[in-house]
PDB file of N, CA and C in Angstrom:
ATOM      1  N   UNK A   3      49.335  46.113  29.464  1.00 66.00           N
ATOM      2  CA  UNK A   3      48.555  46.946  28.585  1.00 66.00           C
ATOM      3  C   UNK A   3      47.092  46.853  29.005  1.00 66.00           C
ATOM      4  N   UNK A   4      46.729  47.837  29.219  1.00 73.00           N
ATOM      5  CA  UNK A   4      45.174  48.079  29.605  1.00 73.00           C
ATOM      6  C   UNK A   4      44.101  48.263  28.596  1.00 73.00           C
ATOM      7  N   UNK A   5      42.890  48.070  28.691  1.00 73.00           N
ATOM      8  CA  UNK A   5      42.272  48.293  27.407  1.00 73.00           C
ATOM      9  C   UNK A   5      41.140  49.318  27.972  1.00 73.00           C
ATOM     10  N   UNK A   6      40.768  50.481  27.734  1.00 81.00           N
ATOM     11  CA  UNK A   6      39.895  51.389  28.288  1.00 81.00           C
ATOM     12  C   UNK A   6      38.761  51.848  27.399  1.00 81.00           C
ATOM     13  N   UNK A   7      37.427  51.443  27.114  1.00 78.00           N
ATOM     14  CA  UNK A   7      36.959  51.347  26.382  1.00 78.00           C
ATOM     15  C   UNK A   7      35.532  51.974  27.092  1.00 78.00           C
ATOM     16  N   UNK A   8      35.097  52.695  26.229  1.00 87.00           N
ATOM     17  CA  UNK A   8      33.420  53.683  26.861  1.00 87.00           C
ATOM     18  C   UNK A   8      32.754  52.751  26.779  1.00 87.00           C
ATOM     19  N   UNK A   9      31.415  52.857  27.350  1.00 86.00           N
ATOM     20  CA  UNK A   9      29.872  52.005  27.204  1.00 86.00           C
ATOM     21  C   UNK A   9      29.490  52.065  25.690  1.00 86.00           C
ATOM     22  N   UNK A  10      29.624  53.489  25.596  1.00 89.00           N
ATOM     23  CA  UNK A  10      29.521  53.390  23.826  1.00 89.00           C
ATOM     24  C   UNK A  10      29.954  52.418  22.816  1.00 89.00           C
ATOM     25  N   UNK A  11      31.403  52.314  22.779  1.00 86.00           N
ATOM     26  CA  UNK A  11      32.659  51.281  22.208  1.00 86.00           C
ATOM     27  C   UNK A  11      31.712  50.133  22.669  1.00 86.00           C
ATOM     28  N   UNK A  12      31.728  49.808  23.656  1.00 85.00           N
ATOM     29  CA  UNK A  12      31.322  48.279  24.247  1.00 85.00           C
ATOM     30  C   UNK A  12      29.678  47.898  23.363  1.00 85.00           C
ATOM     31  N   UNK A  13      28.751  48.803  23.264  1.00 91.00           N
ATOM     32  CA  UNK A  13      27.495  49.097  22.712  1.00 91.00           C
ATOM     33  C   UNK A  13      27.554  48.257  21.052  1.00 91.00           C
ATOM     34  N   UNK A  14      28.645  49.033  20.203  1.00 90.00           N
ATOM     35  CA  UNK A  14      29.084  49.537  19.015  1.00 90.00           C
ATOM     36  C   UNK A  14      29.841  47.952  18.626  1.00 90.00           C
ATOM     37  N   UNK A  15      30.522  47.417  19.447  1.00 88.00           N
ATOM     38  CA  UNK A  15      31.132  46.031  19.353  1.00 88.00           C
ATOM     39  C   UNK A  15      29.835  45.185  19.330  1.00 88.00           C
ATOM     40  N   UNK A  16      29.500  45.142  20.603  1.00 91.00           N
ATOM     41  CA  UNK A  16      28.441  44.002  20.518  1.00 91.00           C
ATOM     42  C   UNK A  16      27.062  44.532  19.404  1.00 91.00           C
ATOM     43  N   UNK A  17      26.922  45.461  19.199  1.00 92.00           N
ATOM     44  CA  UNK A  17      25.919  45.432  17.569  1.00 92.00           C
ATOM     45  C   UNK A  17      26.879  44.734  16.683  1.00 92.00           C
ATOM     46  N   UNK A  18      27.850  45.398  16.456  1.00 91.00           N
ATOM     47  CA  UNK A  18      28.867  44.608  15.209  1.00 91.00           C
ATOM     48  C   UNK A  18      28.657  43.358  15.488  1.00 91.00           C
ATOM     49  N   UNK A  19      28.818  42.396  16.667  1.00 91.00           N
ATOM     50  CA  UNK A  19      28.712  40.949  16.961  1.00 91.00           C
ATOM     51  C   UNK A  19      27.411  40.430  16.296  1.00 91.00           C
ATOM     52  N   UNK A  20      26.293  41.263  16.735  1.00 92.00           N
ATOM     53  CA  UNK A  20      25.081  40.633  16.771  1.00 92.00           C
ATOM     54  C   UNK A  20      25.214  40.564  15.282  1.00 92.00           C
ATOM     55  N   UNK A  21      25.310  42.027  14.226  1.00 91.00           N
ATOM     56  CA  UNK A  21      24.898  41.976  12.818  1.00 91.00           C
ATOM     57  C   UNK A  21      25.814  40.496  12.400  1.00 91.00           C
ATOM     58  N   UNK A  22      26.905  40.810  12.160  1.00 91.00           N
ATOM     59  CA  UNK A  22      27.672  39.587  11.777  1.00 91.00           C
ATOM     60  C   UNK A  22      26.807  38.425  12.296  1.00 91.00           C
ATOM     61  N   UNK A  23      26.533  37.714  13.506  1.00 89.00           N
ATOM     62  CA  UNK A  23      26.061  36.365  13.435  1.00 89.00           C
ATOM     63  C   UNK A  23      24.333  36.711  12.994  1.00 89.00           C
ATOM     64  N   UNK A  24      24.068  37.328  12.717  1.00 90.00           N
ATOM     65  CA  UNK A  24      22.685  37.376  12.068  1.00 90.00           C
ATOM     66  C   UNK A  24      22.937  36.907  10.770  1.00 90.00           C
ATOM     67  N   UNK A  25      24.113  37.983   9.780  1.00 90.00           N
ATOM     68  CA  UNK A  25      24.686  37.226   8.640  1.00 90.00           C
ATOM     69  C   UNK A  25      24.978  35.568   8.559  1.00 90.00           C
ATOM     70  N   UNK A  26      25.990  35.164   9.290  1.00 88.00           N
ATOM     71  CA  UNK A  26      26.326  34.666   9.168  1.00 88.00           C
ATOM     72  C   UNK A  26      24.594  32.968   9.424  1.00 88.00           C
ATOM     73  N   UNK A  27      23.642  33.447   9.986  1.00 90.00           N
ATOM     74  CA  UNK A  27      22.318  32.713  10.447  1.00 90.00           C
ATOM     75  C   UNK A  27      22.009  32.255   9.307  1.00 90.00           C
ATOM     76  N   UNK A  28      21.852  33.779   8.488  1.00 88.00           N
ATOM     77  CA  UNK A  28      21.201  34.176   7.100  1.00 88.00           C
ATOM     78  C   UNK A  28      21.816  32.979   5.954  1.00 88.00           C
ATOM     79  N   UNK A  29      23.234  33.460   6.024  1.00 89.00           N
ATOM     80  CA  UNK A  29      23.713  32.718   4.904  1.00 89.00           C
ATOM     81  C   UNK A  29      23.741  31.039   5.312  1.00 89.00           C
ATOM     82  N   UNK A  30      23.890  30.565   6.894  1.00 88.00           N
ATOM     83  CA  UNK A  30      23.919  29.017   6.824  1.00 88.00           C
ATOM     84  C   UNK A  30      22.630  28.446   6.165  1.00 88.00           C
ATOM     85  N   UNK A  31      21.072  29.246   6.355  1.00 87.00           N
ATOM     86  CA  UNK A  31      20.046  28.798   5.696  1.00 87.00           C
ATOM     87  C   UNK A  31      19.706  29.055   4.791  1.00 87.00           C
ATOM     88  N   UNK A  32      20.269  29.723   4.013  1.00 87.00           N
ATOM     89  CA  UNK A  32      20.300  30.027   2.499  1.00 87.00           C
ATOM     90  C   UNK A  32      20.995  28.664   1.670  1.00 87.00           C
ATOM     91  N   UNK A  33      22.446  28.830   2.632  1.00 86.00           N
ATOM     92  CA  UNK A  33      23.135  27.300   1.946  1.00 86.00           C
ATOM     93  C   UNK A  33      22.321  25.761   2.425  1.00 86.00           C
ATOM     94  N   UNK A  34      21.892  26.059   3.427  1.00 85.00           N
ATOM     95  CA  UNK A  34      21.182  24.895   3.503  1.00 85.00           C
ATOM     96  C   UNK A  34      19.795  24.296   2.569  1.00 85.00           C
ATOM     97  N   UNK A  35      19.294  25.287   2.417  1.00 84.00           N
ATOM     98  CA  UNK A  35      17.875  25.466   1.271  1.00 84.00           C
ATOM     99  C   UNK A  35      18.613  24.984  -0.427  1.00 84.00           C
ATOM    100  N   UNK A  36      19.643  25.811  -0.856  1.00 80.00           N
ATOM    101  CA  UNK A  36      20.010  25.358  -1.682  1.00 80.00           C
ATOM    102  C   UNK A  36      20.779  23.516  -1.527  1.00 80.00           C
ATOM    103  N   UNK A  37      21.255  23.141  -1.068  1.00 80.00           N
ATOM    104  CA  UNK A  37      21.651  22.255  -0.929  1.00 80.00           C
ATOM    105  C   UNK A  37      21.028  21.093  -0.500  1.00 80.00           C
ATOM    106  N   UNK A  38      19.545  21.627  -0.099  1.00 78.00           N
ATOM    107  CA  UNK A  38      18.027  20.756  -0.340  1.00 78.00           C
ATOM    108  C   UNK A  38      17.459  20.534  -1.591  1.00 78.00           C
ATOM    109  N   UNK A  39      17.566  21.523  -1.982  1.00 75.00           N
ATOM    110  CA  UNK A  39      16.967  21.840  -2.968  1.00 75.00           C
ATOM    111  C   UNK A  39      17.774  20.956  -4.343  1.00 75.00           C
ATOM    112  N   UNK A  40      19.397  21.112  -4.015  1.00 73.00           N
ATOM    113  CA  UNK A  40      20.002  20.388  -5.036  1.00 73.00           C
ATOM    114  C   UNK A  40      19.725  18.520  -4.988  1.00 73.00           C
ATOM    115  N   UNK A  41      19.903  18.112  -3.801  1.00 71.00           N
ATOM    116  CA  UNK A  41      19.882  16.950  -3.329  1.00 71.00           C
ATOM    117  C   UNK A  41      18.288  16.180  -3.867  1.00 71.00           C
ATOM    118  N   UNK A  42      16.836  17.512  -3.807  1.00 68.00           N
ATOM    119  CA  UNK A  42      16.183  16.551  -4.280  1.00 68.00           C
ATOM    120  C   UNK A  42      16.321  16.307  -5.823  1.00 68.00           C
ATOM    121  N   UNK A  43      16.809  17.447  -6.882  1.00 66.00           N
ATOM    122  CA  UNK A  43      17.436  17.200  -8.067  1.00 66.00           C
ATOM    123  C   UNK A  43      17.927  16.050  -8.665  1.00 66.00           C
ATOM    124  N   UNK A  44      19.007  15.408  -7.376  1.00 68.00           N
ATOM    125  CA  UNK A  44      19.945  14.786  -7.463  1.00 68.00           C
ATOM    126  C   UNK A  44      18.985  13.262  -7.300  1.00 68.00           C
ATOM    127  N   UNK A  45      18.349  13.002  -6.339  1.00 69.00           N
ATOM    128  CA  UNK A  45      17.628  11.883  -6.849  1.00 69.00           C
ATOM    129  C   UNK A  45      16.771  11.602  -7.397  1.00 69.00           C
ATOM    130  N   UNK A  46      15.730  12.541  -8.072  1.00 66.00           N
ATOM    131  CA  UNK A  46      15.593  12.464  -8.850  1.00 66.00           C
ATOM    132  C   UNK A  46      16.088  12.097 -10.176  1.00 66.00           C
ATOM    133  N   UNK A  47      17.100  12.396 -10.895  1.00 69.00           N
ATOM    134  CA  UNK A  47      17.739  11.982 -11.437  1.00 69.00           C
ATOM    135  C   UNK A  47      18.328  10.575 -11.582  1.00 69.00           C
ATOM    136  N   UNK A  48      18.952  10.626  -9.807  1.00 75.00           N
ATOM    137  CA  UNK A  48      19.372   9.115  -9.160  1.00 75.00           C
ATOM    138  C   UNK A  48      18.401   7.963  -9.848  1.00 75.00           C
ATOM    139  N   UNK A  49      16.969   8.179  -9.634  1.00 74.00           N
ATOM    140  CA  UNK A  49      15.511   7.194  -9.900  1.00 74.00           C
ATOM    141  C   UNK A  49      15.389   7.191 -11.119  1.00 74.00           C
ATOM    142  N   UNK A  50      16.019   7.850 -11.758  1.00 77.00           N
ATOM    143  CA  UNK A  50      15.374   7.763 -13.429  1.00 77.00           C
ATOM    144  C   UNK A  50      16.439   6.824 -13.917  1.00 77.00           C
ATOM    145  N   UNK A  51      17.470   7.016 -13.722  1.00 80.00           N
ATOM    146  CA  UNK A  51      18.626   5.916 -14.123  1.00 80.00           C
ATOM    147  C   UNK A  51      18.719   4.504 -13.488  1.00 80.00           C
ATOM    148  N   UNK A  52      18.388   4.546 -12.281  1.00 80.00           N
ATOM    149  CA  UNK A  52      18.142   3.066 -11.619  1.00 80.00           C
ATOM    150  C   UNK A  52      16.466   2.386 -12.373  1.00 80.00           C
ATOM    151  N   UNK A  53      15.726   3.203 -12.794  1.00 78.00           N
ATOM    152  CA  UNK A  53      14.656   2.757 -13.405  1.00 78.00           C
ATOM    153  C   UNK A  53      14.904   2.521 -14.531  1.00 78.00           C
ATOM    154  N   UNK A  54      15.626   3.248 -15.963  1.00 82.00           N
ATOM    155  CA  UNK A  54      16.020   2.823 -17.090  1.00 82.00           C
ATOM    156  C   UNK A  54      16.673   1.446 -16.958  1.00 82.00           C
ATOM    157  N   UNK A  55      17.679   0.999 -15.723  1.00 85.00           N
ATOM    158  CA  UNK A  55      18.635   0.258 -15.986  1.00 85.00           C
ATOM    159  C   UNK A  55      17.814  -0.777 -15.961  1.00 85.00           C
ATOM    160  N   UNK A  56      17.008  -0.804 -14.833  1.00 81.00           N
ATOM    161  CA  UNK A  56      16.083  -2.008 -14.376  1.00 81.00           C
ATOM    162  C   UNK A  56      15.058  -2.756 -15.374  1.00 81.00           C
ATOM    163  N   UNK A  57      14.748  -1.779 -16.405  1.00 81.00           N
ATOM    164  CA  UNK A  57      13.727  -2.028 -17.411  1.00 81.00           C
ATOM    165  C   UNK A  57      14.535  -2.407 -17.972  1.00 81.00           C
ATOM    166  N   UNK A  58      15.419  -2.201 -18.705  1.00 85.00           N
ATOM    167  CA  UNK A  58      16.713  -2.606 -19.559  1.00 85.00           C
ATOM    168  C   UNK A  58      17.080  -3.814 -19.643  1.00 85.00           C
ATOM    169  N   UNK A  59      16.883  -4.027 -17.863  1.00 85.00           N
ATOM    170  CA  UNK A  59      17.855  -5.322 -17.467  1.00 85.00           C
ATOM    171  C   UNK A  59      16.442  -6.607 -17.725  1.00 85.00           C
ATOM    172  N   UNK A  60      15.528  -6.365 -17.479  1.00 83.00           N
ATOM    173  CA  UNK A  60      13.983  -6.823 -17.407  1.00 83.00           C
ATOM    174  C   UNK A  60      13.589  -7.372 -18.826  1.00 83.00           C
ATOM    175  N   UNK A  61      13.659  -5.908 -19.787  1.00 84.00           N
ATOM    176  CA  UNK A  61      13.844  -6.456 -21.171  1.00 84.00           C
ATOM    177  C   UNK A  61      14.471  -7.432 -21.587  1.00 84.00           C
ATOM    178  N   UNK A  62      16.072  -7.102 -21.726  1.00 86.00           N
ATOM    179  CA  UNK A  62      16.611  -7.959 -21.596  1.00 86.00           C
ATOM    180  C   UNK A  62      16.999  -9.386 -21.423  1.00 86.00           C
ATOM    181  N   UNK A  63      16.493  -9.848 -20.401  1.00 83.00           N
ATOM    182  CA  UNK A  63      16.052 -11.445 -20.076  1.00 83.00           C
ATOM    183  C   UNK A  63      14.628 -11.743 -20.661  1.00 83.00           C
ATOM    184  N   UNK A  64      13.683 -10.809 -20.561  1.00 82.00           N
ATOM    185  CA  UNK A  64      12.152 -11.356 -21.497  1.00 82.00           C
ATOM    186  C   UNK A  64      12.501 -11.556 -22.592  1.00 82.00           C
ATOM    187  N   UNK A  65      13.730 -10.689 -23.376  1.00 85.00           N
ATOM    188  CA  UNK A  65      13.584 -10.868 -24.864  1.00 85.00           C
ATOM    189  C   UNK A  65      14.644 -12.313 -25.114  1.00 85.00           C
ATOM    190  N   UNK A  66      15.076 -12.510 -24.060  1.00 84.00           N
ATOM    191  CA  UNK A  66      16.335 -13.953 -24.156  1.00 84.00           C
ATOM    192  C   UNK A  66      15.203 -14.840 -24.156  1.00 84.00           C
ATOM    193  N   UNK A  67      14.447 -15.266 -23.214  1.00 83.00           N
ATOM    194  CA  UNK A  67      13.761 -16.280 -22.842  1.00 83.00           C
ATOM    195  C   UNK A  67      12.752 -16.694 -23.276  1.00 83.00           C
ATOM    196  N   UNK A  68      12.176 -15.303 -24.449  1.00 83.00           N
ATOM    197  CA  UNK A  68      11.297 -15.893 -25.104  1.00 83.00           C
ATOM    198  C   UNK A  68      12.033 -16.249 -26.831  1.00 83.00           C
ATOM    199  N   UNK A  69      13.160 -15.319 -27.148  1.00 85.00           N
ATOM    200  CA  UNK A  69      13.663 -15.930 -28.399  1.00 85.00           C
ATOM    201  C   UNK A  69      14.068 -17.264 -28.482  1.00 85.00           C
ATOM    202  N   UNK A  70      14.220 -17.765 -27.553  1.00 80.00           N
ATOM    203  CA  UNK A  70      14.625 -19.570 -27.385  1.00 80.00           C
ATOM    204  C   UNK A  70      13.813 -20.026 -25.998  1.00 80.00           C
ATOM    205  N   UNK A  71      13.371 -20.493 -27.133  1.00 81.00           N
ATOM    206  CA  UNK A  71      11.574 -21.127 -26.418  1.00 81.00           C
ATOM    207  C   UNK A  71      11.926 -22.472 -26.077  1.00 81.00           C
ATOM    208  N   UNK A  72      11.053 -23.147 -24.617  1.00 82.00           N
ATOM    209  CA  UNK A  72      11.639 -24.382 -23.909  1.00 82.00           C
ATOM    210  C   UNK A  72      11.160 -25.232 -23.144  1.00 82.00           C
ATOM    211  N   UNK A  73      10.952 -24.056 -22.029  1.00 82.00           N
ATOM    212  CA  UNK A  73      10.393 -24.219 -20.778  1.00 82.00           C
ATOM    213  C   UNK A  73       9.184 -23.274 -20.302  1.00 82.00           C
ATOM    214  N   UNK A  74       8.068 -23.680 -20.703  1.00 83.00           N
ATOM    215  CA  UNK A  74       7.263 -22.883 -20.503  1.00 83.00           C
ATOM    216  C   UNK A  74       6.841 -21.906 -19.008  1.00 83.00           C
ATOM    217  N   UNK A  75       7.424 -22.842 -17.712  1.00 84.00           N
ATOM    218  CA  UNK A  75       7.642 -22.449 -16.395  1.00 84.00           C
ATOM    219  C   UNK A  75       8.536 -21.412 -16.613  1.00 84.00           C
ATOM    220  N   UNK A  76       9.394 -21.217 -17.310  1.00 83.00           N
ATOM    221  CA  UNK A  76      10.971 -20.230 -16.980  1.00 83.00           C
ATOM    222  C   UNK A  76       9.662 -19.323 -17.771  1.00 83.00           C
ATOM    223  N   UNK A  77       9.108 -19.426 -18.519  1.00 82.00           N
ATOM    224  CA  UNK A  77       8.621 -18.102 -19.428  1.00 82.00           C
ATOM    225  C   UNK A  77       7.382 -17.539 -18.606  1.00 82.00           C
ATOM    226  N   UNK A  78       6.893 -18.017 -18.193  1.00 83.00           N
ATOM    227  CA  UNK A  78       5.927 -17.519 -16.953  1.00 83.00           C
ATOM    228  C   UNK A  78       6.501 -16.408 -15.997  1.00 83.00           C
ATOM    229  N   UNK A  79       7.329 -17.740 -15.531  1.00 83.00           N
ATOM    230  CA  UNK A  79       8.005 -16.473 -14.089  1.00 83.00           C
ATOM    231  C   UNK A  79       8.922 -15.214 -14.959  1.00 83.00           C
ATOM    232  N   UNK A  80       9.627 -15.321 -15.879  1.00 83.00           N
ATOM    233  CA  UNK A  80      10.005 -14.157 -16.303  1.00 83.00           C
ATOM    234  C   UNK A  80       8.989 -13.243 -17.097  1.00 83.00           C
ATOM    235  N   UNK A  81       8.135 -13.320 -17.654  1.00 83.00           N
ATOM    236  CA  UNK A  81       6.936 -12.322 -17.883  1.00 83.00           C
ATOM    237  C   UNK A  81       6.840 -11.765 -16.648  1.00 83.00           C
ATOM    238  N   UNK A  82       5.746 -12.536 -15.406  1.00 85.00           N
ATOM    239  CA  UNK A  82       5.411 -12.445 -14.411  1.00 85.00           C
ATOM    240  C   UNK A  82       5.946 -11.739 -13.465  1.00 85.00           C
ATOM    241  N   UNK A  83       7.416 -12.310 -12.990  1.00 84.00           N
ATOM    242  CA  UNK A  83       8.204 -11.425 -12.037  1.00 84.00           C
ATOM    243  C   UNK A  83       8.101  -9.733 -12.188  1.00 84.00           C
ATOM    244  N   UNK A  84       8.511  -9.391 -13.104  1.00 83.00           N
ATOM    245  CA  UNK A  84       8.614  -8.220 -13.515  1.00 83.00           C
ATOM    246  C   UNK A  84       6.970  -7.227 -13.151  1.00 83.00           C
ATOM    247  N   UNK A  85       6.087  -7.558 -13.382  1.00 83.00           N
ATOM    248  CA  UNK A  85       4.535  -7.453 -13.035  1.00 83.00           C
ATOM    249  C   UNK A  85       4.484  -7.427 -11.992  1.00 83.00           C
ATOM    250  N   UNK A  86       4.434  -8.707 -11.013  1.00 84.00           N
ATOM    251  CA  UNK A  86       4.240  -8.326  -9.702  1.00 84.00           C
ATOM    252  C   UNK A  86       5.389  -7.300  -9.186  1.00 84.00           C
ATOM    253  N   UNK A  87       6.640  -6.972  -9.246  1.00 84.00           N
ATOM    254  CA  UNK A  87       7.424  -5.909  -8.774  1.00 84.00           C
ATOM    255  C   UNK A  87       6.989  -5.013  -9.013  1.00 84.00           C
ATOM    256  N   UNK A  88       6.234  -4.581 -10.417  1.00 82.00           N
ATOM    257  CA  UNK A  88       5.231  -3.328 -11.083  1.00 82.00           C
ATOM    258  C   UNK A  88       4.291  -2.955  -9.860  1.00 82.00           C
ATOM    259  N   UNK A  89       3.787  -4.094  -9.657  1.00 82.00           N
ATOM    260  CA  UNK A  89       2.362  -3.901  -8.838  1.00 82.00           C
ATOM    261  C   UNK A  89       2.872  -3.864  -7.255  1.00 82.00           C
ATOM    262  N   UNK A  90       3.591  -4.185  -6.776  1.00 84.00           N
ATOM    263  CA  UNK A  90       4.087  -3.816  -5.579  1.00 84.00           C
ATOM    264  C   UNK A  90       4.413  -2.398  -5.482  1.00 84.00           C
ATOM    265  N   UNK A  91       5.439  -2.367  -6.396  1.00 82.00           N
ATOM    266  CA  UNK A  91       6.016  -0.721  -6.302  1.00 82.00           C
ATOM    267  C   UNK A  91       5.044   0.240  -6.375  1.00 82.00           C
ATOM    268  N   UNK A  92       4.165   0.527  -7.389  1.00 79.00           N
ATOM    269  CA  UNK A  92       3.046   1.223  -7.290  1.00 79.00           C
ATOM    270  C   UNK A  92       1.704   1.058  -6.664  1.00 79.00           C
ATOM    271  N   UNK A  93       1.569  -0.210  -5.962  1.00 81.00           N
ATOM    272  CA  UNK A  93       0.416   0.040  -4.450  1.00 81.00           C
ATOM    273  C   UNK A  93       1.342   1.025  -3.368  1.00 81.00           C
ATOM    274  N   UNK A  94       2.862   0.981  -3.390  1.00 80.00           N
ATOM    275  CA  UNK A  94       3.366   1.364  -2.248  1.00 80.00           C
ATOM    276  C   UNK A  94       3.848   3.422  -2.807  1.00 80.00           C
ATOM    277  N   UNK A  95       3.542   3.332  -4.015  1.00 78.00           N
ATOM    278  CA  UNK A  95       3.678   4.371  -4.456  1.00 78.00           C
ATOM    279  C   UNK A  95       2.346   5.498  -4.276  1.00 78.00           C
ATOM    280  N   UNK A  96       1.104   4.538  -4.728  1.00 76.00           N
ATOM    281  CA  UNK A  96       0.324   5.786  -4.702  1.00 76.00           C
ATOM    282  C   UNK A  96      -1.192   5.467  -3.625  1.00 76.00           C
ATOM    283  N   UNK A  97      -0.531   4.287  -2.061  1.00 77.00           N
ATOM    284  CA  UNK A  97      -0.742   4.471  -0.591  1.00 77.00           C
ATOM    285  C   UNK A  97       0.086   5.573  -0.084  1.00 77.00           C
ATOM    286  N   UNK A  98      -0.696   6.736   0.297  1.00 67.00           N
ATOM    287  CA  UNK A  98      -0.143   7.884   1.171  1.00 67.00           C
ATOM    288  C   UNK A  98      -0.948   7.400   2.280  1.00 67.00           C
ATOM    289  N   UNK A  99       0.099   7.012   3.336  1.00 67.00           N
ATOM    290  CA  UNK A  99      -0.149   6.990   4.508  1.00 67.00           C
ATOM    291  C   UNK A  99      -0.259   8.103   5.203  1.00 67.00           C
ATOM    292  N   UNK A 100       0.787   9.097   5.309  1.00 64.00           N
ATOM    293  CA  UNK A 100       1.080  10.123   6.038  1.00 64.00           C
ATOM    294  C   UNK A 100       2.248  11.005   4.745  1.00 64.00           C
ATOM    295  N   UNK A 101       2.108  12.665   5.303  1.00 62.00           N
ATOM    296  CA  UNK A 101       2.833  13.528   4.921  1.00 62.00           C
ATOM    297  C   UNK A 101       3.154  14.326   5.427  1.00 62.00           C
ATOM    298  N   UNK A 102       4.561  14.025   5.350  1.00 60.00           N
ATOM    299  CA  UNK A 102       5.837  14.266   5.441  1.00 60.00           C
ATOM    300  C   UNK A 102       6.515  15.565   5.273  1.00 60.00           C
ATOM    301  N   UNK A 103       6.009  16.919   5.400  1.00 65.00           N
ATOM    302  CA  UNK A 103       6.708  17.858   4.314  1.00 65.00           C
ATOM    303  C   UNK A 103       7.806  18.853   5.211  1.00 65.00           C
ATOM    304  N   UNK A 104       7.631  18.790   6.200  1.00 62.00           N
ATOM    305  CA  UNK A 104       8.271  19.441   6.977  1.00 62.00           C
ATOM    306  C   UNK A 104       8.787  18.683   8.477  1.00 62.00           C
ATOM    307  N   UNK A 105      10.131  19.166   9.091  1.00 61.00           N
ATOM    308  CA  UNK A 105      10.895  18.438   9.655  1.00 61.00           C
ATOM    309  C   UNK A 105      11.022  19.482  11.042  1.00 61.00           C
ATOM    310  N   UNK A 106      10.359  19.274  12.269  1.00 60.00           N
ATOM    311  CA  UNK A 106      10.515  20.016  13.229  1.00 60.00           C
ATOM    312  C   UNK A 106      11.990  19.909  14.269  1.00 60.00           C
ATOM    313  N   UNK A 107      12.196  20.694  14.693  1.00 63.00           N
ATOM    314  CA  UNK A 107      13.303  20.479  15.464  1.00 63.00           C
ATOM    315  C   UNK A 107      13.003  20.558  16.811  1.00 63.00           C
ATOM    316  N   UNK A 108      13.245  19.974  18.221  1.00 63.00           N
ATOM    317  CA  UNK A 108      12.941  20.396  19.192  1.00 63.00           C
ATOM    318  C   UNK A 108      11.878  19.262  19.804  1.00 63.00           C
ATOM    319  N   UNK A 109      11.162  18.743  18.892  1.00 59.00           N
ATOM    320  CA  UNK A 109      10.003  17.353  19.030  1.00 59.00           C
ATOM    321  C   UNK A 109       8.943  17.710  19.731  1.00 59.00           C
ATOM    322  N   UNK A 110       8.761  18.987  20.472  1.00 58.00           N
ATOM    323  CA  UNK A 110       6.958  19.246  20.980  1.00 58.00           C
ATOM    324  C   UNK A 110       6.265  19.610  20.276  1.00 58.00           C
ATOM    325  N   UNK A 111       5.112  20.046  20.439  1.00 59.00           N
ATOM    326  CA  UNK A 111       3.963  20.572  19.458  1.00 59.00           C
ATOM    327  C   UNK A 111       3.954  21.739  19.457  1.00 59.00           C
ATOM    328  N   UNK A 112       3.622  22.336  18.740  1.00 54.00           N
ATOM    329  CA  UNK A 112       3.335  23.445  18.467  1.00 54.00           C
ATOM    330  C   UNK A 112       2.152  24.206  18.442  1.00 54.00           C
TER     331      UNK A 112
END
């Protein structure tokens, strides 16, 4: 079986090719944007619950250690601990070294 096909036909295919993977360009970065977009949602969220738990858990032992009073060393470091982790996390929070906002592909300059 032979296939006999004009320049035209051949023309008319490969546009059809091109439109389709243009679509198909379109929609991988559409899904990709959304699925950025969900992910930063998502930890966000992630940070608010690992932060409730942590305070929780923080409370928690401050309010043990000081309702039965003892050792004045154990009551130090548990006030304390919690503070310096405060103060670590937020020197490292609001030092902007560098930003970050965009992700090149390819690694030369532009």
């Amino acid at each position: 079986m032979t296939l006999n096909l004009t320049a035209t036909q051949i023309a008319v295919g490969a546009g059809v090719l091109l439109v389709l993977f243009g679509l198909w360009r379109f929609s991988a970065r559409k899904a990709r944007r959304a699925v950025e977009a969900t992910q930063v949602g998502a930890r966000v969220v992630s940070l608010a619950g690992r932060v409730l738990f942590t305070g929780a858990a923080f409370t928690g032992v401050q309010w043990l250690v000081i309702t039965h009073p003892g050792n004045p060393l154990l009551l130090l470091v548990v006030l304390g601990l919690p503070d310096l982790i405060a103060a670590y996390v937020l020197t490292r929070v609001l030092t902007v070294t560098s930003l970050d906002t965009t992700t090149r592909r390819g690694g030369g300059r532009r």
